Amino acid sequence: MLASWLKSAALGALIALSPLATAADGAGVPAPVIQKAKGEQCVEPTEYMRKNHMKVLNHHRDKTVHEGIRTKQHSLKNCIECHATPNEKGERSVLGKDNFCQSCHSYAAVKVDCFQCHSSKPAGNGAMHPIVSTQSGAGSQTATSMRHHSQGKSPSLNTPLSVKDITGVIK
Amino acid sequence: MNNFEQYRRRFLGGALATAGAAMVPGLMLVEMAHSRAPEEAVSSKNRWGLLIDTTKCASGCTECVTACNTEHGLSGKTGPQDAQWIRKVELTHKKSGAQHSLPVMCQHCEEPPCVDVCPTGASFKRADGIVLVDRHICIGCRYCMMACPYKARSLVHEDLNDTQLAHMPRGKGCVESCTLCVHKIDAGENTTACAQACPEQAILFGDLNDAGSEIAQRLATYASKEIRADLGLNTGVRYTGI
Ligand code: SF4
Ligand code: SF4
């Protein structure tokens, strides 16, 4: 009984201290920035793409990898070609705080895995730069950290709560 | 027309042979050489491969390795945890002392052990004989690396931090190997970075199934070898001079 009271008290304290507690400040998540892409019209109607781009991409990826079909219409490379815009470093990319993929995925809190392997930049743009990490793995950021980043609330590593503080409290 | 003649005509290509009288031979050749349309899937009509002439390959030369690294965005490092798609191997015959230098990459086996052992189906052979890893499915277990008799595969150990080239997605935790420059083949270029780079023209790329291709003709004319032919893998990469 006492133990469970302690547990909920500790949890309550955690939530109050946690940078995750955004509901209280009422500001909400900023709407994604949708940058103007090249051309007049997407390869499919915009409404359809908003809902289904992932299905379209998954279907095309299998066709490409296994059957060698490299039509442009639904290729990720082609998406990047049109939707890349200058990022903080001035390189055309779909990743970056206000750039096409990351901006929306941050808003929706959906992790985007594509760019762990695929280049986020169009061919011939910054593709040949040396193999050094320029930022802490923009491609592999989790959605949560992306969202925090977009809200200017990146959780600090120096947060006063450490594992040591809570061990033994929560069983 | 007797039965045999009918059979012969069918064998020679059915309708084409009947219309053949009005057709110039050159026209047919053009038709056969015509490359695949972008929306057309690869098929077993082709089997891509390499023929490497080890008598031309110079000891110490690494032009093909460098070209491969540049083409695919590999670091070029050769440590135990670095990805290498081609290795130069130096051979010395024990008795005669004869020396050979040869590039060894994925041999694009017809019966690939890497595909047999893959638990997820990530390691696969395309209809046109190119053996690839579907990185979307690979779990990085490295069974295929153990199974490959040619040490052709590497695991990407570290995050590549968006330094990949647009045409060559690669990523941490996935196994990779020579793709036979599949992006070039699909673009209809019909060559590989290593074949283009070799200053001695020791590497010949081509379609083993096309009897008219230079590679098929050379294979039909000169003795060639598969490395570890005893394994019966029927490799797509063949060597002469060893
Ligand atoms: S050489 Fe190795 S990686 Fe290439 S197909 Fe054969 S077994 Fe697979
Ligand atoms: S490492 Fe990847 S490709 Fe190789 S056997 Fe495992 S899942 Fe298959």
CSV table of C-alpha atoms and ligand atoms in Angstrom, one decimal:
chain,number,residue,atom,x,y,z
A,1,MET,CA,0.0,0.0,0.0
A,2,LEU,CA,2.7,2.4,1.1
A,3,ALA,CA,4.9,1.2,-1.7
A,4,SER,CA,2.3,1.9,-4.3
A,5,TRP,CA,1.6,5.3,-2.9
A,6,LEU,CA,5.3,6.1,-3.0
A,7,LYS,CA,5.4,4.8,-6.6
A,8,SER,CA,2.6,7.1,-7.8
A,9,ALA,CA,4.1,10.0,-5.9
A,10,ALA,CA,7.4,9.4,-7.5
A,11,LEU,CA,5.8,9.2,-10.9
A,12,GLY,CA,3.9,12.4,-10.4
A,13,ALA,CA,7.1,14.1,-9.4
A,14,LEU,CA,8.8,12.7,-12.4
A,15,ILE,CA,6.1,14.0,-14.8
A,16,ALA,CA,6.2,17.4,-13.2
A,17,LEU,CA,9.9,17.7,-13.6
A,18,SER,CA,10.1,16.1,-17.0
A,19,PRO,CA,10.7,18.2,-20.1
A,20,LEU,CA,8.0,15.9,-21.7
A,21,ALA,CA,5.3,17.8,-19.8
A,22,THR,CA,4.2,20.1,-22.5
A,23,ALA,CA,0.5,19.9,-22.0
A,24,ALA,CA,0.6,22.3,-19.1
A,25,ASP,CA,2.1,25.2,-21.0
A,26,GLY,CA,-0.7,25.2,-23.6
A,27,ALA,CA,1.5,26.4,-26.4
A,28,GLY,CA,0.8,23.3,-28.5
A,29,VAL,CA,3.1,21.9,-31.2
A,30,PRO,CA,4.0,24.4,-33.9
A,31,ALA,CA,2.5,23.6,-37.3
A,32,PRO,CA,4.9,22.1,-39.8
A,33,VAL,CA,6.5,24.4,-42.3
A,34,ILE,CA,5.6,23.2,-45.8
A,35,GLN,CA,8.1,24.6,-48.2
A,36,LYS,CA,7.4,25.1,-51.8
A,37,ALA,CA,8.7,22.3,-54.0
A,38,LYS,CA,9.9,22.4,-57.5
A,39,GLY,CA,7.3,22.3,-60.2
A,40,GLU,CA,3.5,22.9,-60.2
A,41,GLN,CA,2.1,19.6,-59.0
A,42,CYS,CA,3.2,16.5,-57.1
A,43,VAL,CA,3.4,13.1,-58.9
A,44,GLU,CA,0.0,12.3,-57.3
A,45,PRO,CA,-2.7,14.7,-55.9
A,46,THR,CA,-1.4,16.4,-52.8
A,47,GLU,CA,-4.2,15.1,-50.5
A,48,TYR,CA,-3.5,11.5,-51.6
A,49,MET,CA,0.2,12.0,-51.0
A,50,ARG,CA,-0.2,13.4,-47.5
A,51,LYS,CA,-2.0,10.2,-46.5
A,52,ASN,CA,-0.3,7.6,-48.6
A,53,HIS,CA,3.2,8.7,-49.5
A,54,MET,CA,4.6,5.9,-47.3
A,55,LYS,CA,2.6,3.2,-49.1
A,56,VAL,CA,3.6,4.6,-52.5
A,57,LEU,CA,7.3,4.6,-51.4
A,58,ASN,CA,7.3,1.1,-49.9
A,59,HIS,CA,5.7,-0.3,-53.1
A,60,HIS,CA,8.2,1.4,-55.3
A,61,ARG,CA,11.1,0.4,-53.2
A,62,ASP,CA,10.3,-3.3,-53.6
A,63,LYS,CA,9.9,-2.9,-57.4
A,64,THR,CA,13.2,-1.1,-57.6
A,65,VAL,CA,15.3,-3.3,-55.4
A,66,HIS,CA,14.0,-6.7,-56.6
A,67,GLU,CA,12.9,-6.0,-60.1
A,68,GLY,CA,15.2,-3.2,-61.2
A,69,ILE,CA,12.3,-0.9,-62.1
A,70,ARG,CA,13.6,2.6,-61.7
A,71,THR,CA,10.8,4.8,-63.0
A,72,LYS,CA,11.0,8.3,-61.7
A,73,GLN,CA,7.4,8.9,-60.7
A,74,HIS,CA,7.4,7.2,-57.2
A,75,SER,CA,11.1,7.1,-56.5
A,76,LEU,CA,12.4,8.5,-53.3
A,77,LYS,CA,15.3,10.1,-55.2
A,78,ASN,CA,12.7,12.0,-57.2
A,79,CYS,CA,10.9,13.1,-54.1
A,80,ILE,CA,14.2,14.5,-52.8
A,81,GLU,CA,15.0,16.1,-56.1
A,82,CYS,CA,11.8,18.3,-55.9
A,83,HIS,CA,11.4,18.7,-52.2
A,84,ALA,CA,14.9,19.5,-51.0
A,85,THR,CA,15.4,23.1,-49.9
A,86,PRO,CA,18.4,24.8,-48.3
A,87,ASN,CA,18.9,23.7,-44.7
A,88,GLU,CA,20.7,25.6,-41.9
A,89,LYS,CA,24.0,24.9,-43.6
A,90,GLY,CA,22.8,26.0,-47.0
A,91,GLU,CA,22.8,22.6,-48.5
A,92,ARG,CA,19.6,21.4,-50.3
A,93,SER,CA,18.1,18.7,-48.2
A,94,VAL,CA,14.8,17.3,-47.0
A,95,LEU,CA,16.1,17.1,-43.5
A,96,GLY,CA,16.6,20.1,-41.2
A,97,LYS,CA,14.3,21.8,-38.8
A,98,ASP,CA,12.1,23.5,-41.4
A,99,ASN,CA,12.8,21.2,-44.3
A,100,PHE,CA,10.1,19.1,-46.0
A,101,CYS,CA,10.4,15.6,-44.5
A,102,GLN,CA,11.7,16.5,-41.0
A,103,SER,CA,9.3,19.4,-40.4
A,104,CYS,CA,6.2,17.3,-40.9
A,105,HIS,CA,7.5,14.2,-39.3
A,106,SER,CA,8.5,16.2,-36.2
A,107,TYR,CA,4.9,17.5,-36.0
A,108,ALA,CA,3.4,14.1,-36.4
A,109,ALA,CA,6.0,12.5,-34.1
A,110,VAL,CA,6.7,9.8,-36.6
A,111,LYS,CA,10.2,8.6,-36.9
A,112,VAL,CA,11.5,8.7,-40.5
A,113,ASP,CA,13.9,5.8,-41.1
A,114,CYS,CA,14.7,6.4,-44.8
A,115,PHE,CA,17.7,8.7,-44.2
A,116,GLN,CA,19.7,6.2,-42.1
A,117,CYS,CA,20.6,4.7,-45.5
A,118,HIS,CA,19.3,7.1,-48.2
A,119,SER,CA,21.0,10.4,-48.8
A,120,SER,CA,18.7,13.3,-47.8
A,121,LYS,CA,20.2,15.4,-50.5
A,122,PRO,CA,19.7,15.4,-54.3
A,123,ALA,CA,22.4,13.9,-56.5
A,124,GLY,CA,25.4,16.1,-56.9
A,125,ASN,CA,24.7,18.3,-53.9
A,126,GLY,CA,27.1,17.9,-51.0
A,127,ALA,CA,27.1,14.1,-51.7
A,128,MET,CA,30.9,14.0,-51.9
A,129,HIS,CA,31.7,15.7,-48.7
A,130,PRO,CA,34.1,13.8,-46.4
A,131,ILE,CA,32.9,11.1,-44.1
A,132,VAL,CA,32.7,13.1,-40.9
A,133,SER,CA,29.8,13.6,-38.6
A,134,THR,CA,28.8,17.2,-39.0
A,135,GLN,CA,25.8,17.1,-36.7
A,136,SER,CA,24.8,14.3,-34.3
A,137,GLY,CA,23.2,12.0,-36.9
A,138,ALA,CA,20.3,14.1,-38.2
A,139,GLY,CA,19.2,11.0,-40.1
A,140,SER,CA,18.8,8.8,-37.0
A,141,GLN,CA,17.2,11.3,-34.7
A,142,THR,CA,14.1,9.9,-33.0
A,143,ALA,CA,10.8,11.6,-33.5
A,144,THR,CA,10.7,12.6,-29.9
A,145,SER,CA,14.0,14.4,-30.0
A,146,MET,CA,13.1,15.9,-33.4
A,147,ARG,CA,9.9,17.2,-31.8
A,148,HIS,CA,11.8,18.6,-28.9
A,149,HIS,CA,14.2,20.2,-31.2
A,150,SER,CA,11.5,21.9,-33.2
A,151,GLN,CA,10.0,23.2,-30.0
A,152,GLY,CA,13.3,24.4,-28.8
A,153,LYS,CA,13.0,22.0,-25.9
A,154,SER,CA,15.8,19.6,-26.5
A,155,PRO,CA,16.1,17.6,-23.2
A,156,SER,CA,19.4,18.5,-21.7
A,157,LEU,CA,21.8,15.8,-20.7
A,158,ASN,CA,22.5,17.7,-17.5
A,159,THR,CA,19.0,17.2,-16.3
A,160,PRO,CA,19.1,17.1,-12.5
A,161,LEU,CA,17.2,13.8,-12.3
A,162,SER,CA,19.5,10.8,-12.7
A,163,VAL,CA,18.8,7.1,-12.7
A,164,LYS,CA,20.4,7.0,-9.3
A,165,ASP,CA,17.8,9.3,-7.8
A,166,ILE,CA,14.9,7.1,-8.8
A,167,THR,CA,16.3,3.6,-8.2
A,168,GLY,CA,14.7,2.1,-5.2
A,169,VAL,CA,11.7,4.4,-5.5
A,170,ILE,CA,10.0,2.8,-8.4
A,171,LYS,CA,9.9,-1.0,-8.0
B,1,MET,CA,8.0,-28.3,-95.9
B,2,ASN,CA,8.7,-31.6,-94.1
B,3,ASN,CA,8.4,-32.1,-90.4
B,4,PHE,CA,12.1,-31.5,-89.8
B,5,GLU,CA,12.0,-28.3,-91.7
B,6,GLN,CA,9.0,-27.1,-89.6
B,7,TYR,CA,10.8,-28.0,-86.4
B,8,ARG,CA,13.9,-26.2,-87.5
B,9,ARG,CA,12.0,-23.1,-88.3
B,10,ARG,CA,10.2,-23.1,-85.0
B,11,PHE,CA,13.5,-23.6,-83.3
B,12,LEU,CA,15.1,-20.7,-85.1
B,13,GLY,CA,12.6,-18.3,-83.7
B,14,GLY,CA,9.0,-19.0,-84.9
B,15,ALA,CA,7.3,-16.0,-86.2
B,16,LEU,CA,10.6,-14.1,-86.6
B,17,ALA,CA,12.0,-16.7,-88.9
B,18,THR,CA,8.9,-16.7,-91.1
B,19,ALA,CA,9.1,-12.9,-91.4
B,20,GLY,CA,12.8,-13.2,-91.6
B,21,ALA,CA,12.9,-13.3,-95.3
B,22,ALA,CA,12.0,-9.6,-95.5
B,23,MET,CA,14.2,-8.6,-92.6
B,24,VAL,CA,17.7,-7.4,-92.8
B,25,PRO,CA,19.9,-9.2,-90.2
B,26,GLY,CA,21.1,-5.9,-88.8
B,27,LEU,CA,17.6,-5.0,-87.8
B,28,MET,CA,17.4,-8.1,-85.6
B,29,LEU,CA,20.7,-7.2,-83.9
B,30,VAL,CA,19.4,-3.8,-83.1
B,31,GLU,CA,16.3,-5.3,-81.6
B,32,MET,CA,18.4,-7.6,-79.4
B,33,ALA,CA,20.8,-5.0,-78.2
B,34,HIS,CA,17.9,-2.6,-77.2
B,35,SER,CA,18.1,-2.0,-73.5
B,36,ARG,CA,15.3,-2.6,-71.0
B,37,ALA,CA,12.6,0.1,-70.6
B,38,PRO,CA,12.6,1.8,-67.2
B,39,GLU,CA,9.2,0.2,-66.3
B,40,GLU,CA,10.2,-3.3,-67.5
B,41,ALA,CA,11.3,-5.8,-64.8
B,42,VAL,CA,14.7,-7.6,-65.0
B,43,SER,CA,14.5,-11.1,-66.4
B,44,SER,CA,16.6,-14.2,-66.7
B,45,LYS,CA,17.1,-13.4,-70.4
B,46,ASN,CA,20.3,-11.7,-69.2
B,47,ARG,CA,22.9,-13.0,-66.9
B,48,TRP,CA,25.4,-10.3,-66.1
B,49,GLY,CA,29.0,-11.2,-65.3
B,50,LEU,CA,32.7,-10.3,-65.5
B,51,LEU,CA,35.6,-11.9,-67.2
B,52,ILE,CA,38.9,-11.0,-65.6
B,53,ASP,CA,42.1,-11.5,-67.5
B,54,THR,CA,44.7,-12.1,-64.8
B,55,THR,CA,47.6,-12.0,-67.3
B,56,LYS,CA,46.8,-8.3,-67.8
B,57,CYS,CA,46.1,-7.4,-64.2
B,58,ALA,CA,49.2,-5.7,-62.7
B,59,SER,CA,50.5,-6.6,-59.2
B,60,GLY,CA,50.1,-3.7,-56.8
B,61,CYS,CA,47.6,-1.9,-59.0
B,62,THR,CA,44.4,-0.9,-57.2
B,63,GLU,CA,42.7,1.3,-59.8
B,64,CYS,CA,39.5,-0.9,-59.8
B,65,VAL,CA,39.3,-0.9,-56.0
B,66,THR,CA,39.6,2.9,-55.9
B,67,ALA,CA,37.0,3.3,-58.6
B,68,CYS,CA,34.6,1.0,-56.7
B,69,ASN,CA,35.1,3.0,-53.5
B,70,THR,CA,34.5,6.3,-55.3
B,71,GLU,CA,31.5,5.0,-57.2
B,72,HIS,CA,29.8,3.8,-54.1
B,73,GLY,CA,31.0,6.2,-51.4
B,74,LEU,CA,33.1,3.6,-49.5
B,75,SER,CA,35.7,5.0,-47.2
B,76,GLY,CA,38.5,3.0,-48.8
B,77,LYS,CA,39.8,1.9,-45.4
B,78,THR,CA,40.8,-1.7,-45.1
B,79,GLY,CA,40.5,-2.4,-41.4
B,80,PRO,CA,38.6,-5.4,-40.2
B,81,GLN,CA,35.4,-3.3,-39.7
B,82,ASP,CA,35.6,-1.4,-42.9
B,83,ALA,CA,33.5,-2.2,-45.9
B,84,GLN,CA,35.5,-3.6,-48.9
B,85,TRP,CA,33.7,-4.6,-52.0
B,86,ILE,CA,36.8,-5.6,-54.0
B,87,ARG,CA,40.1,-6.9,-52.7
B,88,LYS,CA,43.2,-7.4,-54.7
B,89,VAL,CA,44.6,-10.9,-54.1
B,90,GLU,CA,48.2,-11.9,-54.9
B,91,LEU,CA,48.7,-15.5,-55.7
B,92,THR,CA,52.0,-17.4,-56.0
B,93,HIS,CA,52.1,-20.9,-57.4
B,94,LYS,CA,53.9,-23.1,-54.8
B,95,LYS,CA,56.0,-25.1,-57.3
B,96,SER,CA,56.6,-22.9,-60.2
B,97,GLY,CA,56.6,-19.6,-58.3
B,98,ALA,CA,54.4,-18.0,-61.0
B,99,GLN,CA,52.6,-15.0,-59.6
B,100,HIS,CA,49.2,-13.6,-60.4
B,101,SER,CA,47.3,-10.6,-59.1
B,102,LEU,CA,43.6,-10.5,-59.3
B,103,PRO,CA,40.6,-8.5,-58.0
B,104,VAL,CA,38.1,-10.6,-56.1
B,105,MET,CA,34.6,-9.2,-55.5
B,106,CYS,CA,31.2,-10.9,-55.0
B,107,GLN,CA,31.2,-13.6,-57.7
B,108,HIS,CA,27.5,-13.4,-58.3
B,109,CYS,CA,27.0,-17.1,-57.8
B,110,GLU,CA,24.1,-18.8,-59.6
B,111,GLU,CA,23.6,-20.9,-56.5
B,112,PRO,CA,24.6,-18.3,-53.9
B,113,PRO,CA,25.2,-19.7,-50.3
B,114,CYS,CA,24.6,-16.2,-48.9
B,115,VAL,CA,21.0,-16.4,-50.2
B,116,ASP,CA,20.6,-20.0,-48.8
B,117,VAL,CA,21.5,-19.0,-45.3
B,118,CYS,CA,19.7,-15.6,-45.0
B,119,PRO,CA,17.0,-16.0,-42.4
B,120,THR,CA,15.0,-13.0,-43.6
B,121,GLY,CA,15.2,-13.1,-47.4
B,122,ALA,CA,17.2,-10.0,-47.5
B,123,SER,CA,20.0,-11.6,-49.4
B,124,PHE,CA,18.6,-12.4,-52.8
B,125,LYS,CA,19.5,-13.0,-56.5
B,126,ARG,CA,17.9,-10.8,-59.1
B,127,ALA,CA,16.4,-12.5,-62.1
B,128,ASP,CA,19.4,-11.3,-64.2
B,129,GLY,CA,21.9,-13.0,-61.9
B,130,ILE,CA,23.0,-10.1,-59.7
B,131,VAL,CA,23.2,-11.0,-56.0
B,132,LEU,CA,22.2,-8.2,-53.7
B,133,VAL,CA,21.1,-7.4,-50.2
B,134,ASP,CA,17.8,-5.7,-49.7
B,135,ARG,CA,18.8,-3.5,-46.8
B,136,HIS,CA,15.2,-2.8,-45.9
B,137,ILE,CA,15.0,-6.4,-44.7
B,138,CYS,CA,18.5,-7.2,-43.6
B,139,ILE,CA,18.8,-7.6,-39.8
B,140,GLY,CA,22.6,-7.6,-39.8
B,141,CYS,CA,23.0,-11.1,-38.5
B,142,ARG,CA,26.0,-11.7,-40.8
B,143,TYR,CA,25.1,-15.3,-41.6
B,144,CYS,CA,25.8,-14.5,-45.2
B,145,MET,CA,29.2,-13.2,-44.5
B,146,MET,CA,30.0,-16.6,-42.9
B,147,ALA,CA,28.5,-18.5,-45.8
B,148,CYS,CA,30.3,-16.7,-48.6
B,149,PRO,CA,33.4,-18.6,-49.7
B,150,TYR,CA,34.9,-15.5,-51.2
B,151,LYS,CA,34.9,-13.2,-48.2
B,152,ALA,CA,32.9,-10.8,-50.4
B,153,ARG,CA,30.6,-9.2,-47.9
B,154,SER,CA,31.0,-6.5,-45.3
B,155,LEU,CA,28.9,-5.2,-42.5
B,156,VAL,CA,28.6,-1.5,-42.1
B,157,HIS,CA,29.6,-1.0,-38.4
B,158,GLU,CA,29.1,2.7,-38.0
B,159,ASP,CA,26.6,5.4,-38.7
B,160,LEU,CA,27.3,7.0,-42.1
B,161,ASN,CA,25.8,10.3,-41.1
B,162,ASP,CA,24.1,11.2,-44.3
B,163,THR,CA,27.3,11.0,-46.3
B,164,GLN,CA,25.8,8.4,-48.7
B,165,LEU,CA,25.6,9.0,-52.4
B,166,ALA,CA,22.2,9.6,-53.8
B,167,HIS,CA,22.4,6.5,-56.0
B,168,MET,CA,23.9,4.2,-53.4
B,169,PRO,CA,21.9,3.9,-50.1
B,170,ARG,CA,24.0,2.2,-47.4
B,171,GLY,CA,23.5,2.0,-43.7
B,172,LYS,CA,24.8,0.9,-40.3
B,173,GLY,CA,23.8,-2.6,-39.3
B,174,CYS,CA,23.4,-3.9,-42.9
B,175,VAL,CA,25.5,-6.2,-44.9
B,176,GLU,CA,26.6,-5.2,-48.3
B,177,SER,CA,28.8,-6.3,-51.2
B,178,CYS,CA,29.6,-5.7,-54.9
B,179,THR,CA,26.3,-4.9,-56.7
B,180,LEU,CA,27.8,-5.3,-60.1
B,181,CYS,CA,27.1,-1.6,-60.4
B,182,VAL,CA,23.4,-2.4,-60.7
B,183,HIS,CA,22.6,1.3,-60.9
B,184,LYS,CA,24.6,1.5,-64.1
B,185,ILE,CA,23.1,-1.6,-65.5
B,186,ASP,CA,19.6,-0.3,-64.8
B,187,ALA,CA,20.4,3.0,-66.4
B,188,GLY,CA,21.4,1.0,-69.5
B,189,GLU,CA,25.1,1.9,-69.2
B,190,ASN,CA,26.1,-1.8,-69.3
B,191,THR,CA,29.5,-1.4,-67.7
B,192,THR,CA,30.9,-1.3,-64.1
B,193,ALA,CA,33.1,1.2,-62.4
B,194,CYS,CA,36.0,-1.3,-62.1
B,195,ALA,CA,35.8,-2.3,-65.8
B,196,GLN,CA,35.9,1.3,-66.8
B,197,ALA,CA,38.8,2.1,-64.5
B,198,CYS,CA,41.2,-0.7,-65.3
B,199,PRO,CA,44.1,0.8,-67.3
B,200,GLU,CA,44.9,-2.7,-68.7
B,201,GLN,CA,41.3,-3.5,-69.7
B,202,ALA,CA,41.6,-6.7,-67.7
B,203,ILE,CA,38.0,-6.6,-66.6
B,204,LEU,CA,35.3,-7.3,-69.2
B,205,PHE,CA,31.6,-6.8,-68.3
B,206,GLY,CA,28.9,-8.4,-70.3
B,207,ASP,CA,25.9,-10.7,-70.6
B,208,LEU,CA,26.8,-14.4,-70.3
B,209,ASN,CA,23.5,-15.3,-71.9
B,210,ASP,CA,24.0,-13.3,-75.0
B,211,ALA,CA,25.9,-15.6,-77.3
B,212,GLY,CA,26.9,-12.5,-79.4
B,213,SER,CA,28.4,-10.6,-76.6
B,214,GLU,CA,32.2,-10.2,-76.3
B,215,ILE,CA,32.2,-11.9,-72.9
B,216,ALA,CA,30.3,-14.9,-74.1
B,217,GLN,CA,32.5,-15.2,-77.2
B,218,ARG,CA,35.7,-15.0,-75.1
B,219,LEU,CA,34.3,-17.6,-72.7
B,220,ALA,CA,33.5,-19.9,-75.6
B,221,THR,CA,37.0,-19.4,-77.2
B,222,TYR,CA,39.4,-19.4,-74.3
B,223,ALA,CA,39.8,-21.5,-71.2
B,224,SER,CA,38.5,-19.7,-68.1
B,225,LYS,CA,38.1,-20.6,-64.5
B,226,GLU,CA,35.8,-20.0,-61.6
B,227,ILE,CA,37.5,-19.6,-58.2
B,228,ARG,CA,36.6,-22.6,-56.1
B,229,ALA,CA,34.8,-24.2,-59.0
B,230,ASP,CA,34.7,-27.3,-56.9
B,231,LEU,CA,31.8,-25.8,-54.9
B,232,GLY,CA,29.6,-25.8,-58.0
B,233,LEU,CA,28.2,-22.3,-57.4
B,234,ASN,CA,28.5,-21.4,-61.1
B,235,THR,CA,29.8,-17.9,-60.6
B,236,GLY,CA,29.1,-15.0,-62.8
B,237,VAL,CA,32.7,-13.7,-62.4
B,238,ARG,CA,35.2,-15.8,-64.3
B,239,TYR,CA,39.0,-15.6,-64.6
B,240,THR,CA,41.5,-16.4,-67.3
B,241,GLY,CA,45.2,-17.0,-66.8
B,242,ILE,CA,45.0,-18.7,-63.3
C,1,SF4,S1,30.3,-14.5,-53.9
C,1,SF4,FE1,29.5,-14.6,-51.8
C,1,SF4,S2,28.2,-12.8,-51.6
C,1,SF4,FE2,28.5,-13.1,-53.8
C,1,SF4,S3,26.8,-14.5,-54.4
C,1,SF4,FE3,28.5,-15.9,-53.9
C,1,SF4,S4,28.1,-16.4,-51.8
C,1,SF4,FE4,26.9,-14.5,-52.2
C,2,SF4,S1,23.2,-10.1,-42.5
C,2,SF4,FE1,21.3,-9.5,-43.6
C,2,SF4,S2,21.6,-10.3,-45.7
C,2,SF4,FE2,23.1,-11.4,-44.4
C,2,SF4,S3,22.1,-13.3,-43.8
C,2,SF4,FE3,21.7,-11.7,-42.2
C,2,SF4,S4,19.7,-10.8,-42.7
C,2,SF4,FE4,20.5,-11.9,-44.5
